[in-house]
mmCIF file of C-alpha atoms and ligand atoms in Angstrom:
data_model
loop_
_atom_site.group_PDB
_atom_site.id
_atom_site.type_symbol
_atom_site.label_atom_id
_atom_site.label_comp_id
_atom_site.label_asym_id
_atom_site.label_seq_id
_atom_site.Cartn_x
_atom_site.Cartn_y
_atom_site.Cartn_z
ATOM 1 C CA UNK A 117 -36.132 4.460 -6.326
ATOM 2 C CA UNK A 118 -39.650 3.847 -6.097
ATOM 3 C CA UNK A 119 -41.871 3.761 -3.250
ATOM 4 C CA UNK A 120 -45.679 2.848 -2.863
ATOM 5 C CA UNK A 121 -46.809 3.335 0.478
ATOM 6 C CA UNK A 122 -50.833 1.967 1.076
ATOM 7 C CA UNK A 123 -52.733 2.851 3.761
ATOM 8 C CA UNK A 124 -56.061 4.036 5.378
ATOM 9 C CA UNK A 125 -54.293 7.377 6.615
ATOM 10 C CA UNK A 126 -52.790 8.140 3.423
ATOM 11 C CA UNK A 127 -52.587 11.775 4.196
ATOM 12 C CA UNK A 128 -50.036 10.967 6.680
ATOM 13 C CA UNK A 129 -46.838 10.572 4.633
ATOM 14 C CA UNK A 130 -47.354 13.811 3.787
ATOM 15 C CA UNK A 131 -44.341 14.867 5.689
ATOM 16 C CA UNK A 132 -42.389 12.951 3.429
ATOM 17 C CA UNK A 133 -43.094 15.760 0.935
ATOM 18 C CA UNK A 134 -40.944 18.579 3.509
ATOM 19 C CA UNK A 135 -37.153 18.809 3.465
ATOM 20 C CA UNK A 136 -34.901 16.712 1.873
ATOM 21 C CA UNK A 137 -37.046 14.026 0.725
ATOM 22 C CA UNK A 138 -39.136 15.988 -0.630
ATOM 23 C CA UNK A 139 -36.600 17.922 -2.968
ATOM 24 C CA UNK A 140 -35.492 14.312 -3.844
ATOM 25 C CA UNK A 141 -39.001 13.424 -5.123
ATOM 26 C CA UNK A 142 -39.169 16.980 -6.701
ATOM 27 C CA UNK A 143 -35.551 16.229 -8.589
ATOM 28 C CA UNK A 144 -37.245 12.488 -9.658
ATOM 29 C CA UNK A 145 -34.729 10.678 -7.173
ATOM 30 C CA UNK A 146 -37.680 9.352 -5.754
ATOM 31 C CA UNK A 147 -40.699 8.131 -7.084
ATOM 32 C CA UNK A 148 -42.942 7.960 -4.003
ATOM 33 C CA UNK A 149 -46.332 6.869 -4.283
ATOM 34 C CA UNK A 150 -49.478 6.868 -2.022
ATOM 35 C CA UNK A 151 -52.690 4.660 -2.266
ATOM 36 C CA UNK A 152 -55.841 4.868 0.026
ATOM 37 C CA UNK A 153 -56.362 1.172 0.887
ATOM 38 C CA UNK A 154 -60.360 1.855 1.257
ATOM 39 C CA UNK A 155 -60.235 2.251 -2.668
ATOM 40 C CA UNK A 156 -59.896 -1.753 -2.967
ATOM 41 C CA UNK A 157 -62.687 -2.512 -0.219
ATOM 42 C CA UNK A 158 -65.690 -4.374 -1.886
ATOM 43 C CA UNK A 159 -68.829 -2.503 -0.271
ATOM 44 C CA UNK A 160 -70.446 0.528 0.129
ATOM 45 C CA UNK A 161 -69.079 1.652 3.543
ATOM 46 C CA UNK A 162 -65.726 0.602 2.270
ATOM 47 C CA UNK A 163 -64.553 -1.454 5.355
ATOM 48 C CA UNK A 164 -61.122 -2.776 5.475
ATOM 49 C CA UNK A 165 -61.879 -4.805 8.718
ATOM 50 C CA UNK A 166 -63.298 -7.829 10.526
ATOM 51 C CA UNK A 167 -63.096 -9.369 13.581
ATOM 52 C CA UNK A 168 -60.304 -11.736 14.358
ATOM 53 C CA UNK A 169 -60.850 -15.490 13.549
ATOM 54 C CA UNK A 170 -61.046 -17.410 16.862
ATOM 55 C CA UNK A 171 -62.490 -14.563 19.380
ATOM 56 C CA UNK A 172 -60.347 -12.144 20.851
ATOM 57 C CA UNK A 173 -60.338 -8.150 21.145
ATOM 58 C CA UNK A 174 -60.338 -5.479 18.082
ATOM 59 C CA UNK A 175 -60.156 -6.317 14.514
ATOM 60 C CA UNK A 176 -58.106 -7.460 11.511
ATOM 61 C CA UNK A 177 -57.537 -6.177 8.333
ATOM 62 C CA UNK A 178 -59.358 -8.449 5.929
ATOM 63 C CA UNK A 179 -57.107 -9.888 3.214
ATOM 64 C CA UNK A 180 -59.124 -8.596 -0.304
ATOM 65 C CA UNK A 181 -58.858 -5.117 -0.068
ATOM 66 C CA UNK A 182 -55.063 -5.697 0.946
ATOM 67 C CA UNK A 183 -54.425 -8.246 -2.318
ATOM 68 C CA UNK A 184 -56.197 -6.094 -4.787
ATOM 69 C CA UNK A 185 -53.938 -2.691 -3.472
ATOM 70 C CA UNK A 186 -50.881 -4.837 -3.770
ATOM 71 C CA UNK A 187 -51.844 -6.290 -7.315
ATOM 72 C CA UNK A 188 -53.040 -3.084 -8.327
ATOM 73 C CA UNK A 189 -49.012 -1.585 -7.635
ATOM 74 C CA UNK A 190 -47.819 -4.923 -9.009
ATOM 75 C CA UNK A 191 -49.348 -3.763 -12.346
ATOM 76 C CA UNK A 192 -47.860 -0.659 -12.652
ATOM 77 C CA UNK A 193 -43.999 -1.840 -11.476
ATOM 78 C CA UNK A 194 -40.959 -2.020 -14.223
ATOM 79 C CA UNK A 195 -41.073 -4.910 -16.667
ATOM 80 C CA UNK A 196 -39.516 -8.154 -14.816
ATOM 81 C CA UNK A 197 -39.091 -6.959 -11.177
ATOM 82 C CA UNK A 198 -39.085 -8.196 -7.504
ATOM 83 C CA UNK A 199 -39.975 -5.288 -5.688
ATOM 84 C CA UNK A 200 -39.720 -5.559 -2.090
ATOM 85 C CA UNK A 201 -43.239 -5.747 0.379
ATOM 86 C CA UNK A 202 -42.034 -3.910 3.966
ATOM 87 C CA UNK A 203 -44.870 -5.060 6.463
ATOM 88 C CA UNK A 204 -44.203 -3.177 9.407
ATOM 89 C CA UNK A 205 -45.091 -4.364 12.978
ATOM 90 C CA UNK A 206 -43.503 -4.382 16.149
ATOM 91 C CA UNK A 207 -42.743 -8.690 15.578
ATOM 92 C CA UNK A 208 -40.588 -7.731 12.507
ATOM 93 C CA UNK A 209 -36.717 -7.657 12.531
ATOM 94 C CA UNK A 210 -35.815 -4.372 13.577
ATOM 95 C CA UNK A 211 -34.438 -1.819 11.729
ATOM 96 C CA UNK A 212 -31.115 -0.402 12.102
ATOM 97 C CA UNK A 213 -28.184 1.465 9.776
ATOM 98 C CA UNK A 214 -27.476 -1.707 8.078
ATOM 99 C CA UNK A 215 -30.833 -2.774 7.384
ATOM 100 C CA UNK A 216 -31.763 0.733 5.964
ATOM 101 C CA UNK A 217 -28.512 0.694 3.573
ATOM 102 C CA UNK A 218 -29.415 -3.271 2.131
ATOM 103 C CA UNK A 219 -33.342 -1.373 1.021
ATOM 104 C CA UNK A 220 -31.664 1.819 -0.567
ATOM 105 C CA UNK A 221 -30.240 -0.986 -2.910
ATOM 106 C CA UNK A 222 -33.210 -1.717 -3.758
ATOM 107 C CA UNK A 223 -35.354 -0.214 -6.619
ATOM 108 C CA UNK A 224 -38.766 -0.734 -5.235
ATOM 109 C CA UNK A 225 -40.122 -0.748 -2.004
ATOM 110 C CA UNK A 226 -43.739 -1.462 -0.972
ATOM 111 C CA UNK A 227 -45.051 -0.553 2.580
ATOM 112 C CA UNK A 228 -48.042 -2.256 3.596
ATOM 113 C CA UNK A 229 -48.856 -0.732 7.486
ATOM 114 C CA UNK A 230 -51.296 -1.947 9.384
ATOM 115 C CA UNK A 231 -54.284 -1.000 11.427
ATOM 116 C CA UNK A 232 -56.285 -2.148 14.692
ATOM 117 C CA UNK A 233 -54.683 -5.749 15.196
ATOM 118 C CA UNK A 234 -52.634 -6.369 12.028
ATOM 119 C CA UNK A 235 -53.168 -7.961 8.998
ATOM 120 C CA UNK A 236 -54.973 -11.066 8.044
ATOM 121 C CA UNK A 237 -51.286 -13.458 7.650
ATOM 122 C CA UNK A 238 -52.710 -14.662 4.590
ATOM 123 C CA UNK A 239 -51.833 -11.606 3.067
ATOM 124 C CA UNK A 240 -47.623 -12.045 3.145
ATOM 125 C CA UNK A 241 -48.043 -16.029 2.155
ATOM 126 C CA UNK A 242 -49.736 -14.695 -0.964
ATOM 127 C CA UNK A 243 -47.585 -11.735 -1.239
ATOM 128 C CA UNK A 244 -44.628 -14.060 -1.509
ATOM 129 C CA UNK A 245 -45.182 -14.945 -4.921
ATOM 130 C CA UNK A 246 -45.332 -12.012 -6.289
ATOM 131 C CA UNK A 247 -42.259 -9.893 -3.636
ATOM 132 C CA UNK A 248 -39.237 -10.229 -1.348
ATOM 133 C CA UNK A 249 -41.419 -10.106 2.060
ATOM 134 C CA UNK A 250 -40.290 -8.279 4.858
ATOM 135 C CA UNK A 251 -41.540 -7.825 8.467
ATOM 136 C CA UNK A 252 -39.775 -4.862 9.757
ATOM 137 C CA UNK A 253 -40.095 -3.042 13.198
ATOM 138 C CA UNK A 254 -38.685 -0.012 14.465
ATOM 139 C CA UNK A 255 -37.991 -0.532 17.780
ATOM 140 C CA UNK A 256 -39.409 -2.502 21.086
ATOM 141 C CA UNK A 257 -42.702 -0.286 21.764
ATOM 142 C CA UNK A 258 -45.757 -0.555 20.534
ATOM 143 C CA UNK A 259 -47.872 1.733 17.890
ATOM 144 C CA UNK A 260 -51.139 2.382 17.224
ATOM 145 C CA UNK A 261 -50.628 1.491 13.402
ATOM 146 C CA UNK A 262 -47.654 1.164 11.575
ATOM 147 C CA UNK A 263 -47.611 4.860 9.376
ATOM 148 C CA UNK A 264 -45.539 6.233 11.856
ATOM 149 C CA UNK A 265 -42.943 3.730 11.080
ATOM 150 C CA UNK A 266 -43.236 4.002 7.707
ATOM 151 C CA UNK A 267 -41.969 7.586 7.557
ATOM 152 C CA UNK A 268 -38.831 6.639 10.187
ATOM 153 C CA UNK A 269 -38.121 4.068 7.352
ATOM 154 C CA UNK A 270 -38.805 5.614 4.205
ATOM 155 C CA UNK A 271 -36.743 8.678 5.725
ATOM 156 C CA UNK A 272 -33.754 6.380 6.830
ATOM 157 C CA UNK A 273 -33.877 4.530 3.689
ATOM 158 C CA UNK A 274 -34.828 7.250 1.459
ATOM 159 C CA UNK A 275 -31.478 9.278 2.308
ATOM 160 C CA UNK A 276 -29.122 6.631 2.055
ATOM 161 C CA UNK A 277 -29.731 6.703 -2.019
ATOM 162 C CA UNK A 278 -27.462 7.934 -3.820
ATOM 163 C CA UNK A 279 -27.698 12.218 -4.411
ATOM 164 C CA UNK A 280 -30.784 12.648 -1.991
ATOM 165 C CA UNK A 281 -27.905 14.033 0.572
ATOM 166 C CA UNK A 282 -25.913 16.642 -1.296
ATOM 167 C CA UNK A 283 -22.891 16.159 1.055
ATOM 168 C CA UNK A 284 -22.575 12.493 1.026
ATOM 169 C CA UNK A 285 -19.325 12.852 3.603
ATOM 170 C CA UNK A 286 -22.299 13.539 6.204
ATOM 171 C CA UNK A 287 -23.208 10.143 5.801
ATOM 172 C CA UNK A 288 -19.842 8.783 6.950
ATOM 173 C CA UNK A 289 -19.439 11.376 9.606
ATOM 174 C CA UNK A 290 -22.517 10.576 11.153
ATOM 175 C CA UNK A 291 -24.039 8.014 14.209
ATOM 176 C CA UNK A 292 -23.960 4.346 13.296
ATOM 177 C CA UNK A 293 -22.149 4.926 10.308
ATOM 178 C CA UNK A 294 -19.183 3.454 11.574
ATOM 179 C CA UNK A 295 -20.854 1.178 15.237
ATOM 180 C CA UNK A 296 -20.551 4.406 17.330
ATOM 181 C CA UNK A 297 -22.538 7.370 18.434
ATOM 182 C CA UNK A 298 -21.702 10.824 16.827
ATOM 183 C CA UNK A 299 -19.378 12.978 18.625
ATOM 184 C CA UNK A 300 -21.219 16.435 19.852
ATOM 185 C CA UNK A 301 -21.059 19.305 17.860
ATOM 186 C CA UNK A 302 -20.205 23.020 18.258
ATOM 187 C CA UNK A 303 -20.768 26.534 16.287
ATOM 188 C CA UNK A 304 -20.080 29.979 16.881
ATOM 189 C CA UNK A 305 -20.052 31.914 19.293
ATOM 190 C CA UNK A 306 -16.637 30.605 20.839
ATOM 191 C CA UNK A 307 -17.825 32.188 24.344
ATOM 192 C CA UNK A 308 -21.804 31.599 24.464
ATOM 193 C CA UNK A 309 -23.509 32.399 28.541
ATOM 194 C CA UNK A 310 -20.032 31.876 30.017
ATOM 195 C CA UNK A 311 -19.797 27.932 28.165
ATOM 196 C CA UNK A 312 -16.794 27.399 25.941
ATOM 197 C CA UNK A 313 -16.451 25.641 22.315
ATOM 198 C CA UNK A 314 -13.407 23.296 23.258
ATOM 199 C CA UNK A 315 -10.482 24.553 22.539
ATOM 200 C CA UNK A 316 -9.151 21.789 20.185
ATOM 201 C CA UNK A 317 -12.155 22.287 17.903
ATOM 202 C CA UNK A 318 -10.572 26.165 17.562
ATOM 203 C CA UNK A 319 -6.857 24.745 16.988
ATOM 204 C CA UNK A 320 -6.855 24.671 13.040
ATOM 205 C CA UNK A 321 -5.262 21.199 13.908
ATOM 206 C CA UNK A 322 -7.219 18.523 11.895
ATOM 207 C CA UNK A 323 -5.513 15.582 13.213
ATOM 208 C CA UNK A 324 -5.934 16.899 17.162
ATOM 209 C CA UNK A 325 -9.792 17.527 16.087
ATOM 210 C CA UNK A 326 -10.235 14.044 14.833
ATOM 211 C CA UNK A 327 -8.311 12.324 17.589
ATOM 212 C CA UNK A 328 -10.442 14.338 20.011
ATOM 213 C CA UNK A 329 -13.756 13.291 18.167
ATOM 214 C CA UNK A 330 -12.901 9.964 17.988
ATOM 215 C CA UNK A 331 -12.124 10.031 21.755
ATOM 216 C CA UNK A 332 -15.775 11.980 22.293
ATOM 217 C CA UNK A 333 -17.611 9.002 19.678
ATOM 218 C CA UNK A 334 -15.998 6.333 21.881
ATOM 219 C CA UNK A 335 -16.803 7.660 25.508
ATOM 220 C CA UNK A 336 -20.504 8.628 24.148
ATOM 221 C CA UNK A 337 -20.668 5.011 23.267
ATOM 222 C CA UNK A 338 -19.445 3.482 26.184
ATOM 223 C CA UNK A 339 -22.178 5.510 28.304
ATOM 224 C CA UNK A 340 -24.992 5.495 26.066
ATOM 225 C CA UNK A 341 -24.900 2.622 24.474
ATOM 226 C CA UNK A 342 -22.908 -0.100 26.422
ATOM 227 C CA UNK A 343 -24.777 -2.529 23.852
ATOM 228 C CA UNK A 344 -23.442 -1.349 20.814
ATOM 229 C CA UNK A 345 -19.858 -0.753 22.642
ATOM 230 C CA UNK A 346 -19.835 -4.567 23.386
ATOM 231 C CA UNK A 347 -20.503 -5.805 19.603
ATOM 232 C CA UNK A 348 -18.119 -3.500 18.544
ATOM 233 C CA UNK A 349 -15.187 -4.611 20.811
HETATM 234 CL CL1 LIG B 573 -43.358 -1.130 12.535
HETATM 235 N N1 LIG B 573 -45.598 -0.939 13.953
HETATM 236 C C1 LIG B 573 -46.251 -0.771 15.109
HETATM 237 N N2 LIG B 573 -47.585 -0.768 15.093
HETATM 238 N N3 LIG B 573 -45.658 -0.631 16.280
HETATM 239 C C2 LIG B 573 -44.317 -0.640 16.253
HETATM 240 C C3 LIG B 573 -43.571 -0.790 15.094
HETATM 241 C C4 LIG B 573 -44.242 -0.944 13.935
HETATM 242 N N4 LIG B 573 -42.270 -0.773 15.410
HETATM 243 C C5 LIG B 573 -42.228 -0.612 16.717
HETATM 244 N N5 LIG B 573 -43.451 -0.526 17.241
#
């Protein structure tokens, strides 16, 4: 998969290079790309802003710098490809388990964040000629730009494709995989400060430990989650 991810703060998908998917970029899994959007700004002091049409606080991105980034990835993409344009901002659809498995499908992604008070909307009318536009948020708060959201997506995404997990039964084991929360998990010691490892998780009885997990998943839900619970049931 490959992922282009454009931005003022470039240097902060650099966690993206720790843990697993970094090792996926390092085994070519992932192709992941980064682009300093101040590279495509027209003048000297290499501004990417302006303020908003109409009056009003802060600033917007201004469209150029934004089209010539985009065109400049658009160049480089396989022969006779869609790839897919992820703005993020909090008035996007909001991501979730199923979202993130329909853009591991996908074979390139493009993340456009934002700064100060978006984008100029010109930007994803033109950017629908060229990719499958997507407004995408992660969740109902609001961020100071969108690069924070970009690494809870690419990392969602990201592992979800196929041999960036090494154990790919974790993925079916774990929360949301199947509507519910995970069940909690235990290691040695049995006996740790006078609290116990249940003692069905010790049994050596695989269906009893699945029953019991199951049971765990379901009240978790139920408490936690009441919201998921009802569009499950
Ligand atoms: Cl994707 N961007 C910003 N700026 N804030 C958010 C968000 C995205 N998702 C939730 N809050």
């Amino acid at each position: 998969m490959r992922i282009d991810l454009i931005s003022i703060f470039p240097e902060f998908f650099d966690a993206l290079d720790l843990s697993l998917i970094g090792r996926a970029q390092e085994d070519g899994l992932l192709d992941v790309r980064r682009h300093q959007l101040r590279d495509y700004a027209a003048d000297r002091h290499r501004t990417v802003d302006s303020p908003p049409a109409g009056g009003g606080a802060g600033m917007v991105m201004k469209p150029e710098p934004w089209a010539l980034a985009l065109e400049s990835v658009l160049s480089s993409r396989a022969a006779g490809t869609r790839p897919t344009l992820i703005i993020p901002t909090p008035s996007g659809e909001v991501l979730s388990q199923s979202l993130a498995h329909e853009f591991a499908a996908h074979e390139h992604l493009v993340f456009a964040p934002g700064r100060f008070e978006g984008i100029d909307e010109r930007v994803a009318a033109w950017a629908e000629d060229h990719f499958e536009v997507r407004r995408v948020s992660i969740g109902d708060y609001v961020l100071n730009g969108g690069e924070a959201a970009v690494v809870v997506m690419v990392e969602a995404i990201a592992r979800l494709v196929p041999g960036v997990i090494g154990n790919a039964e974790s993925l079916t084991e774990e929360s949301h995989a199947d509507g519910l929360l995970e069940y909690p998990v235990y290691t040695k010691p049995a006996d740790w400060r006078g609290l116990h490892v249940p003692e069905v998780l010790l049994s050596g009885d695989h269906a009893r430990v699945s029953d019991w997990r199951r049971q765990k998943s379901e009240e978790r839900t139920q408490r936690l989650r009441p919201d998921l619970w009802a569009r499950r049931a």
